[in-house]
Tab-separated table of C-alpha atoms in Angstrom:
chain	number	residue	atom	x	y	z
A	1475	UNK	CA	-91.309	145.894	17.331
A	1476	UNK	CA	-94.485	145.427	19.170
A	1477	UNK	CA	-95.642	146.538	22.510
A	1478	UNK	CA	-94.465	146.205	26.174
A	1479	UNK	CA	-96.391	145.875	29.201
A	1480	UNK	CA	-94.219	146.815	32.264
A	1481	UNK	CA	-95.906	146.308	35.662
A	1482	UNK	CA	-95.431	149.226	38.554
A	1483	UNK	CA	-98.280	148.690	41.603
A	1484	UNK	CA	-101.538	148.062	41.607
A	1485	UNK	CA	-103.268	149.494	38.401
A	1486	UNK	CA	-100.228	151.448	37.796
A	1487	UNK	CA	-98.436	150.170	34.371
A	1488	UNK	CA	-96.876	151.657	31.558
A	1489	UNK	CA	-97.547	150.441	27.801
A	1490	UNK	CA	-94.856	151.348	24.928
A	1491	UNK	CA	-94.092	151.177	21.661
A	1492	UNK	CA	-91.359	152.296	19.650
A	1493	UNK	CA	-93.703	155.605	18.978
A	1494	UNK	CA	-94.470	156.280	22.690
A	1495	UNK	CA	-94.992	155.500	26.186
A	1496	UNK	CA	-98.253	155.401	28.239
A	1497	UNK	CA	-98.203	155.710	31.838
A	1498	UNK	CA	-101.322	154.382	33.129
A	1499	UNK	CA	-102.909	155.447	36.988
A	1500	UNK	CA	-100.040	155.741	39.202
A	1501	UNK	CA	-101.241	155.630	42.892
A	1502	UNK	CA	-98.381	156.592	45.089
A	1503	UNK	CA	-99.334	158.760	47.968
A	1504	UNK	CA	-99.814	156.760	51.045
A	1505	UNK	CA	-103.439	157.336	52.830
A	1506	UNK	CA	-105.720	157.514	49.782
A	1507	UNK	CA	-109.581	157.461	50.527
A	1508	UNK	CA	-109.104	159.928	53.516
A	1509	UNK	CA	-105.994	157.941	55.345
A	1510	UNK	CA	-107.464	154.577	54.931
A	1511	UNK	CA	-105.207	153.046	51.994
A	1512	UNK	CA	-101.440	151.945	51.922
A	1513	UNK	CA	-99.215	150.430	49.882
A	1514	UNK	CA	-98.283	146.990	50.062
A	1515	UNK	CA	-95.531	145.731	48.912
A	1516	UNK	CA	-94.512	149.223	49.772
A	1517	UNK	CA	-92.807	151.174	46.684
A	1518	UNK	CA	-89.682	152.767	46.875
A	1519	UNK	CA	-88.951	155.701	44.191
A	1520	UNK	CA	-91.330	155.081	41.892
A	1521	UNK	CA	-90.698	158.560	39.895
A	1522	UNK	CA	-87.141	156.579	39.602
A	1523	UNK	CA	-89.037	153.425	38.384
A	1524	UNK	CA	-91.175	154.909	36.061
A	1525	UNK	CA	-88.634	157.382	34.611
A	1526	UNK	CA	-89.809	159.885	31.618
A	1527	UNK	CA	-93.106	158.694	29.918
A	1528	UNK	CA	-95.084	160.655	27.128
A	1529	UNK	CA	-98.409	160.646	28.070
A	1530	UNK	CA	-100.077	160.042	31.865
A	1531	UNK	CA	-103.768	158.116	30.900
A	1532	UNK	CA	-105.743	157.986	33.800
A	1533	UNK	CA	-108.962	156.044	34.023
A	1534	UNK	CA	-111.625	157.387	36.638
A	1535	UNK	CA	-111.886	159.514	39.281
A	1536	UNK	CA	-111.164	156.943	42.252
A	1537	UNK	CA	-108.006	158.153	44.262
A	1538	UNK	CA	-106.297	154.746	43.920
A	1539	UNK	CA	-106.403	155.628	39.829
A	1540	UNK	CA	-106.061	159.791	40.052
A	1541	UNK	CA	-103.205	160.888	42.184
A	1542	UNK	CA	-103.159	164.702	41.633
A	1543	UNK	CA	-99.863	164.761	44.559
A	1544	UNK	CA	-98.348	162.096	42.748
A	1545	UNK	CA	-98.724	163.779	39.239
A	1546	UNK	CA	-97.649	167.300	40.336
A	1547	UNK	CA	-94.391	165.563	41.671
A	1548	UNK	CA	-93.837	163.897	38.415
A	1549	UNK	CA	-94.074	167.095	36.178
A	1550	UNK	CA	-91.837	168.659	38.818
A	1551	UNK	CA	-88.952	166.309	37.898
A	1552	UNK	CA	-90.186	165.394	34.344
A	1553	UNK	CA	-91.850	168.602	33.240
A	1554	UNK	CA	-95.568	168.270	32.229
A	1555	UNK	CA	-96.924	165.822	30.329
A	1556	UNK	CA	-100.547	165.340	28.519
A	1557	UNK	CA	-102.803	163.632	30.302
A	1558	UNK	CA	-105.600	161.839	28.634
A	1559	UNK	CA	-109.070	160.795	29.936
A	1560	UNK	CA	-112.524	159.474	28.601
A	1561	UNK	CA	-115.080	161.453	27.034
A	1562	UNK	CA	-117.501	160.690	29.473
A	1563	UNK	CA	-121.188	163.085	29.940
A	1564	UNK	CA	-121.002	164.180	32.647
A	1565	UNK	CA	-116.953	163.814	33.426
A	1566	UNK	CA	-116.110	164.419	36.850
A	1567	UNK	CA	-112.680	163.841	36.052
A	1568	UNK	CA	-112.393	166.532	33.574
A	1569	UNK	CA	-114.097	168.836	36.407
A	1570	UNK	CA	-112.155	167.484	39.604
A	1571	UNK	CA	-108.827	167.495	37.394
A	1572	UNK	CA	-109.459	171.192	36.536
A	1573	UNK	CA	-109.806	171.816	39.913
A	1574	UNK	CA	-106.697	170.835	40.674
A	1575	UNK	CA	-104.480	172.743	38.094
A	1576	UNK	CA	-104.200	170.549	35.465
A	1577	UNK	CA	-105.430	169.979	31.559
A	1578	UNK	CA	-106.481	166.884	30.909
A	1579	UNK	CA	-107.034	165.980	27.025
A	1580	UNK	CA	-110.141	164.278	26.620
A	1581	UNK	CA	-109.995	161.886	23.703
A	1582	UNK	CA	-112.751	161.130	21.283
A	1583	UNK	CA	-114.322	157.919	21.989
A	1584	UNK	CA	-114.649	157.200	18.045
A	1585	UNK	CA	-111.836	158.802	16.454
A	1586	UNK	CA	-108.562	158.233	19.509
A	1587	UNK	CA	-105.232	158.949	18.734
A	1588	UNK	CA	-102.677	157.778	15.801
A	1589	UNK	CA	-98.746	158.341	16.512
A	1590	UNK	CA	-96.668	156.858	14.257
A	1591	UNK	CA	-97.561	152.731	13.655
A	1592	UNK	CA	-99.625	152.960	17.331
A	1593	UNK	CA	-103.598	153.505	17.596
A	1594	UNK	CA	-104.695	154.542	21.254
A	1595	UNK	CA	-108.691	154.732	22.091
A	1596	UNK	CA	-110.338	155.493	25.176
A	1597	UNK	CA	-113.815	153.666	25.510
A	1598	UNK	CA	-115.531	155.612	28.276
A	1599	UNK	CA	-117.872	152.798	30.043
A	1600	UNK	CA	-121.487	154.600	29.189
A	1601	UNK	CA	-124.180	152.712	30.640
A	1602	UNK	CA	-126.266	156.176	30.857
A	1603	UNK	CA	-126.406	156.379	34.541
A	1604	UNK	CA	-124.822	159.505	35.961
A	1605	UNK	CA	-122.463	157.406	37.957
A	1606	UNK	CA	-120.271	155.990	35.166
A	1607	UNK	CA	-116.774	157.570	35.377
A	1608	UNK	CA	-114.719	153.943	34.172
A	1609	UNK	CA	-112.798	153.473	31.437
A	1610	UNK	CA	-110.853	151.296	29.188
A	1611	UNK	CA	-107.482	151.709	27.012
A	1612	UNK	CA	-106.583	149.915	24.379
A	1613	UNK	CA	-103.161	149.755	22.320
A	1614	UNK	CA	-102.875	148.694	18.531
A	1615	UNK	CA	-99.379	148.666	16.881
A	1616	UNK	CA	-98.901	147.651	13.366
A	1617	UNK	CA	-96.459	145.683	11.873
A	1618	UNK	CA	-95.600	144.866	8.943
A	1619	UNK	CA	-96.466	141.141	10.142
A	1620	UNK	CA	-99.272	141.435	12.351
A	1621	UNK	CA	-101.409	143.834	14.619
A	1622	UNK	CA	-100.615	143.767	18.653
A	1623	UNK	CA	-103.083	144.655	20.522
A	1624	UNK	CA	-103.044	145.567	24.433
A	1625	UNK	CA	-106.334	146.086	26.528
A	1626	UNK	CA	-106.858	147.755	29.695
A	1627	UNK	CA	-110.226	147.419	31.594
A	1628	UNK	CA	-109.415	148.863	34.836
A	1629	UNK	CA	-111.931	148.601	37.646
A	1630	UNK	CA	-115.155	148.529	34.905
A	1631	UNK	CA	-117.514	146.317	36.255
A	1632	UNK	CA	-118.682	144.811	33.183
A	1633	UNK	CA	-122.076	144.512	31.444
A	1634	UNK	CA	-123.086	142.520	28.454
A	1635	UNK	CA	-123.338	144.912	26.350
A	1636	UNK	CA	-119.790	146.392	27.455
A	1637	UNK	CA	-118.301	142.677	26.362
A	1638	UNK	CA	-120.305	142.447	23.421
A	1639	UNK	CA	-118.639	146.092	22.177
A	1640	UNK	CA	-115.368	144.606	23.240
A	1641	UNK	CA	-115.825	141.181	21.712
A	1642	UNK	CA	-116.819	143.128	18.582
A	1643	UNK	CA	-113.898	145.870	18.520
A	1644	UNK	CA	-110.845	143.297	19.513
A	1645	UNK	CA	-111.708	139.857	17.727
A	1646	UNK	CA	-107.831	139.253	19.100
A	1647	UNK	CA	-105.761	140.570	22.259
A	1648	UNK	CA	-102.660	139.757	22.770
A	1649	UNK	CA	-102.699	141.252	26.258
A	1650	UNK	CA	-105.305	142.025	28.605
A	1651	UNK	CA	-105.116	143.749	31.706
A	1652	UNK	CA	-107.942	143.418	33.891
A	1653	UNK	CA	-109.650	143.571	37.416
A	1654	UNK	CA	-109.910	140.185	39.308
A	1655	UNK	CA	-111.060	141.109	42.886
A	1656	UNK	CA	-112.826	144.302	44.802
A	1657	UNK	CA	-112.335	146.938	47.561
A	1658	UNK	CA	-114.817	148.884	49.453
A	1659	UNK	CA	-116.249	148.777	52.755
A	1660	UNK	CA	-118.166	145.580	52.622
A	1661	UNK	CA	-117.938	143.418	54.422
A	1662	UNK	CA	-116.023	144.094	56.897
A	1663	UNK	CA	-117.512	147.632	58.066
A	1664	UNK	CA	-121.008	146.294	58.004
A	1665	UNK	CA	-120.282	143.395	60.650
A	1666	UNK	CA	-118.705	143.059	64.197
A	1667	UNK	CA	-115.334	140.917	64.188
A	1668	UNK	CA	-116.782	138.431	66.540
A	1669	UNK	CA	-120.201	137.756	63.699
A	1670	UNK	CA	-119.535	134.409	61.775
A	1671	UNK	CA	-121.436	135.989	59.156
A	1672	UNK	CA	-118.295	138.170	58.444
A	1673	UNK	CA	-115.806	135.426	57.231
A	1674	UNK	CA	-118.288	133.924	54.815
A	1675	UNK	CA	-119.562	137.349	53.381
A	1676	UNK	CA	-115.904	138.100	52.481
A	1677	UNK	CA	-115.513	134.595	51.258
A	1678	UNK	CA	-118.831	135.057	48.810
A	1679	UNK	CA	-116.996	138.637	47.807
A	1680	UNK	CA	-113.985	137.412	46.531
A	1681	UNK	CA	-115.769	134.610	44.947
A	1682	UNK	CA	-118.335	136.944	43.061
A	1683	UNK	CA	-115.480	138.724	41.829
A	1684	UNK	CA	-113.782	135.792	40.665
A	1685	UNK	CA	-117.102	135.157	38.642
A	1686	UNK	CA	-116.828	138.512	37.197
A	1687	UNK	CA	-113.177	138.167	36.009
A	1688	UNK	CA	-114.231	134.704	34.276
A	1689	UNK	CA	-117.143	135.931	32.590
A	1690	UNK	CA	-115.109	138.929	30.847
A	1691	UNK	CA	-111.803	136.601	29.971
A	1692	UNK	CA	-114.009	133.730	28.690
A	1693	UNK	CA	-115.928	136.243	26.684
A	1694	UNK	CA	-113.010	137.844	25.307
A	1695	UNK	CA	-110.139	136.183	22.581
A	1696	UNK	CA	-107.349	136.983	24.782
A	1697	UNK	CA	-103.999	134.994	24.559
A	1698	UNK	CA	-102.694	136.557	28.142
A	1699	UNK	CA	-105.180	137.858	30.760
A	1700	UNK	CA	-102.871	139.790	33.406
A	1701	UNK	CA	-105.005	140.093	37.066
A	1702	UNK	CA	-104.188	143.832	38.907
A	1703	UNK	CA	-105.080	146.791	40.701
A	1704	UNK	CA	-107.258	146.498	43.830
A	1705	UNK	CA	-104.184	146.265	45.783
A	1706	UNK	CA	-103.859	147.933	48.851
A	1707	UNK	CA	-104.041	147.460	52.866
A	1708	UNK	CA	-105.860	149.405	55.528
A	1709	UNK	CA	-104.285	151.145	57.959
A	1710	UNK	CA	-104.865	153.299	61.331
A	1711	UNK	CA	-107.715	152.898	63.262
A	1712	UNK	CA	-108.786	150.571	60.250
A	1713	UNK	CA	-106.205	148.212	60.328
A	1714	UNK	CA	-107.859	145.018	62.021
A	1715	UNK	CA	-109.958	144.771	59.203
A	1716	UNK	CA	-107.635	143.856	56.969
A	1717	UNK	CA	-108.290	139.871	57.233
A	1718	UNK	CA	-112.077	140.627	56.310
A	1719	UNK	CA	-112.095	142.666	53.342
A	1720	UNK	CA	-112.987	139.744	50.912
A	1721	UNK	CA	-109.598	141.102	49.096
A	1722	UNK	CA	-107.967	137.941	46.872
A	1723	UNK	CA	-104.214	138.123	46.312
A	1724	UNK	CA	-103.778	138.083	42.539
A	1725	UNK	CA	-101.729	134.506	42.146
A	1726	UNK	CA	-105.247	132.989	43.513
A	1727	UNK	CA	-106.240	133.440	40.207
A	1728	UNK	CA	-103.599	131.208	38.695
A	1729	UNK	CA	-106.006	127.985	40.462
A	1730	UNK	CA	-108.124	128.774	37.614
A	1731	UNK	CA	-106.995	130.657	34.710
A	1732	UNK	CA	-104.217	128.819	32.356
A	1733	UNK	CA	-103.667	131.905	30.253
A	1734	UNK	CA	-103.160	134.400	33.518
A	1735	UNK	CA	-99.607	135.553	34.407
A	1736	UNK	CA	-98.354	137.567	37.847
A	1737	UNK	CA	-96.117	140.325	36.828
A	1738	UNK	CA	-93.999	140.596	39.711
A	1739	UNK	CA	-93.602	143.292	42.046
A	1740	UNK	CA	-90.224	145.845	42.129
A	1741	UNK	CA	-91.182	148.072	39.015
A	1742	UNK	CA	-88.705	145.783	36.539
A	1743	UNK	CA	-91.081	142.639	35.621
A	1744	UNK	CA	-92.811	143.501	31.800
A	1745	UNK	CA	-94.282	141.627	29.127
A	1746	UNK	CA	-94.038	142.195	25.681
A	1747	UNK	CA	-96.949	140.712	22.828
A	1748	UNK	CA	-93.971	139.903	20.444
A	1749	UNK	CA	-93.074	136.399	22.558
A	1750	UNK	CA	-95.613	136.856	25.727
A	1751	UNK	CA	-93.067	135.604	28.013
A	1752	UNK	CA	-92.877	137.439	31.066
A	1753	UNK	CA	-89.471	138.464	32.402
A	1754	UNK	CA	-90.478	138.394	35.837
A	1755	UNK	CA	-93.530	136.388	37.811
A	1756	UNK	CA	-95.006	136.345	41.171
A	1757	UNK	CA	-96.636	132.678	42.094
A	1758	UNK	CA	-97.049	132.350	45.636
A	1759	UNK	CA	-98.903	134.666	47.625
A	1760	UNK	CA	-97.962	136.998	49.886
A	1761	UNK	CA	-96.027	136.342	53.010
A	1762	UNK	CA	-98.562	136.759	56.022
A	1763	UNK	CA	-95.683	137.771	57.950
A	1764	UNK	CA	-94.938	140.368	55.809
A	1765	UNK	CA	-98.423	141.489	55.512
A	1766	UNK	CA	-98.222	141.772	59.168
A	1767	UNK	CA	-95.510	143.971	59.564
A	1768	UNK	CA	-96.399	146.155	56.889
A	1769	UNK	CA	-99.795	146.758	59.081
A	1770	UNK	CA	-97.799	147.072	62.168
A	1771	UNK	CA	-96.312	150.166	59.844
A	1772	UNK	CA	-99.473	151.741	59.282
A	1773	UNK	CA	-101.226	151.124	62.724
A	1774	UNK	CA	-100.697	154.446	63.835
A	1775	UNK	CA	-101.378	156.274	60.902
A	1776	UNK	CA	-104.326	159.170	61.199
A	1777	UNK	CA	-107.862	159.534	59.426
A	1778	UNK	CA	-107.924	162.339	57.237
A	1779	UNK	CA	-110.812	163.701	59.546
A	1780	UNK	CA	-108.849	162.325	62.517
A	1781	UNK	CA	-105.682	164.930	61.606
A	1782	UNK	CA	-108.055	167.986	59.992
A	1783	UNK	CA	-110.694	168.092	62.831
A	1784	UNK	CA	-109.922	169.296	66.385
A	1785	UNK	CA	-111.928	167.678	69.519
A	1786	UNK	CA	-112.051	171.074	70.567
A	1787	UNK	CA	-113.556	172.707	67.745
A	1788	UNK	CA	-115.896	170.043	66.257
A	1789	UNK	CA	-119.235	171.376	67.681
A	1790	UNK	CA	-119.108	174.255	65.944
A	1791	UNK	CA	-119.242	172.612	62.313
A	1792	UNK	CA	-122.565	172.310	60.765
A	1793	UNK	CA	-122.647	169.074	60.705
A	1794	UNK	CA	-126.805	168.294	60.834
A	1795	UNK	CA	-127.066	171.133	57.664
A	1796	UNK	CA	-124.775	169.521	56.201
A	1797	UNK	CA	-126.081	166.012	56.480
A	1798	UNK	CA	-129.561	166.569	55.277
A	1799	UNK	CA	-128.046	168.180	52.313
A	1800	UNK	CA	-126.115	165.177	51.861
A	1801	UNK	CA	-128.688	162.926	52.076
A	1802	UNK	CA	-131.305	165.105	50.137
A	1803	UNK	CA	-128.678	164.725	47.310
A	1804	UNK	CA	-128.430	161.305	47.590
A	1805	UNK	CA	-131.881	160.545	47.411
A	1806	UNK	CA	-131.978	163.179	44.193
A	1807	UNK	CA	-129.116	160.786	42.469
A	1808	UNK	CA	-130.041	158.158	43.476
A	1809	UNK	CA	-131.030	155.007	40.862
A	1810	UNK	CA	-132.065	152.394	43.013
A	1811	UNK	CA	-136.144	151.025	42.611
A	1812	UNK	CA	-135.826	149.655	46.352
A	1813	UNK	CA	-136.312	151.162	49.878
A	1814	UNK	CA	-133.276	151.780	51.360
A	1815	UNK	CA	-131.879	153.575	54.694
A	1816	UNK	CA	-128.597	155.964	55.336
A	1817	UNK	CA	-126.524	155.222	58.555
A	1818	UNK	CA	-124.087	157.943	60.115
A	1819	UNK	CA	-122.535	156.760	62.742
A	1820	UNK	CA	-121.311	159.927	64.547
């Protein structure tokens, strides 16, 4: 035996051995980050892709990672599962999970989990600023030939001494699962569509992010590196900003990493660390004319704020109370040494 990587969406993937099966944060309810996010390739089923699992892991708090409607629909058809998390100080996920109705089991960063031949640890990302919330899962089974190991970084944007710890736990990975480009609003929400300034800034993005991905794979004894998550398209009143997100399609990758692979999209492509040959790869970017009819899908979706707040009724919600709060508590948290500035654009 050893252990098999199958590939769902984005950072959604499950990990298994012959002791048990780790689903890792499924995203599948359209509009996360208040409306703004879709699917694409779009997934059909996916509790009927993913089938039974025996433990949910998710990684941080960011909606494309924690799905709270997705899980609840999953223990509806599955019944309920454990869920494990980082023990991170202070853990918003353990709070905003709570919150929500479930139990998350938070597992000790030193002493993880044993079942059977299989090891699983959670290393919370701890840089001791109160905005870490990342973390990383890794999976050891034992043979009686060899040890497999599986790594999963998820969004961590890493530090030195974050690769040093890795280099230092995992002298060998089999399989590593990592971030290779980034979301967010900039570029394209800080420019006008007509500002040349706008196609280079998204150019430098993807290309700083590239950086990233090579400094933690040519840090890191890994045999396969396998590019994800990240992957989503905007939609509404948002969607003409897709083309300036500074958003690389996975297979880019491939122009410069000999040891990265592509699972391919559908829910059946996997990888296992016995052979490391995939059973199904993507190697040719995405069809812009199906990236254009999936936006022509989502054109006409609604804001969160767009759908909860009536024109009628939107004087009458403290709005300027509310923003100084806001941006009293931002200045409280916040850990920059440079002048900075808040816009709202109301």
């Amino acid at each position: 035996m050893s252990i098999k990587v199958s590939y769902i969406y984005s950072a959604c993937i499950i990990i298994e051995t012959e002791d048990c099966k780790i689903l890792c944060d499924p995203w599948f309810t359209e509009g996360a980050y208040d409306g703004s996010w879709f699917h694409f390739p779009k997934v059909d089923n996916p509790l009927n892709l993913i089938r039974e699992v025996d433990f949910i892991y998710i990684s941080h708090i960011h909606p494309d990672h924690y799905d709270p409607d997705f899980i609840k629909k999953y223990f509806i058809k599955f019944g309920e599962h454990k869920i494990l998390i980082s023990d991170h100080h202070p853990n918003y996920l353990f709070n905003k999970m709570k919150s929500d109705g479930f139990i998350p089991t938070i597992i000790d960063k030193d002493k993880g989990m044993v079942i059977g031949n299989t090891s699983i640890n959670i290393l919370p990302h701890d840089t001791g600023s109160i905005f870490d919330i990342d973390s990383a899962i890794s999976v050891k089974y034992k043979n009686h030939q060899k040890e497999h190991v599986v790594l999963n970084v998820n969004d961590i944007i890493m530090d030195d001494k974050f690769i040093k710890k890795l280099r230092s736990i995992f002298p060998s990975i089999d399989i590593l699962l990592c971030g290779y480009t980034g979301a967010g609003p900039y570029p394209q929400t800080y420019f006008s569509l007509d500002d040349r300034a706008l196609i280079e800034e998204a150019n430098k993005k993807k290309r700083k992010f590239f950086d990233r991905y090579k400094k933690l794979t040519n840090s890191l004894n890994t045999k396969v590196n396998i590019p994800f998550a990240g992957k989503y398209v905007l939609g509404g009143r948002l969607t003409d900003l897709n083309d300036y997100r500074g958003v690389a399609d996975a297979v880019e990758v491939l122009d410069f990493d000999k040891n990265a692979i592509i699972l391919d999209d559908g829910g059946d492509s996997f990888i296992d660390t016995q052979n490391l040959r995939p059973s199904k790869i993507r190697t040719k970017k995405y069809s812009r004319k199906e990236i254009i009819k999936r936006c022509n899908e989502i054109r006409n979706k609604k804001m969160d704020y767009e759908s909860m707040i009536n024109k009628d009724k939107v004087h009458k919600l403290p709005l300027k109370r509310l923003l100084l709060k806001s941006y009293k508590n931002a200045i409280r948290k916040s850990e920059l040494d440079k002048d900075y500035y808040f816009v709202f654009d109301i």
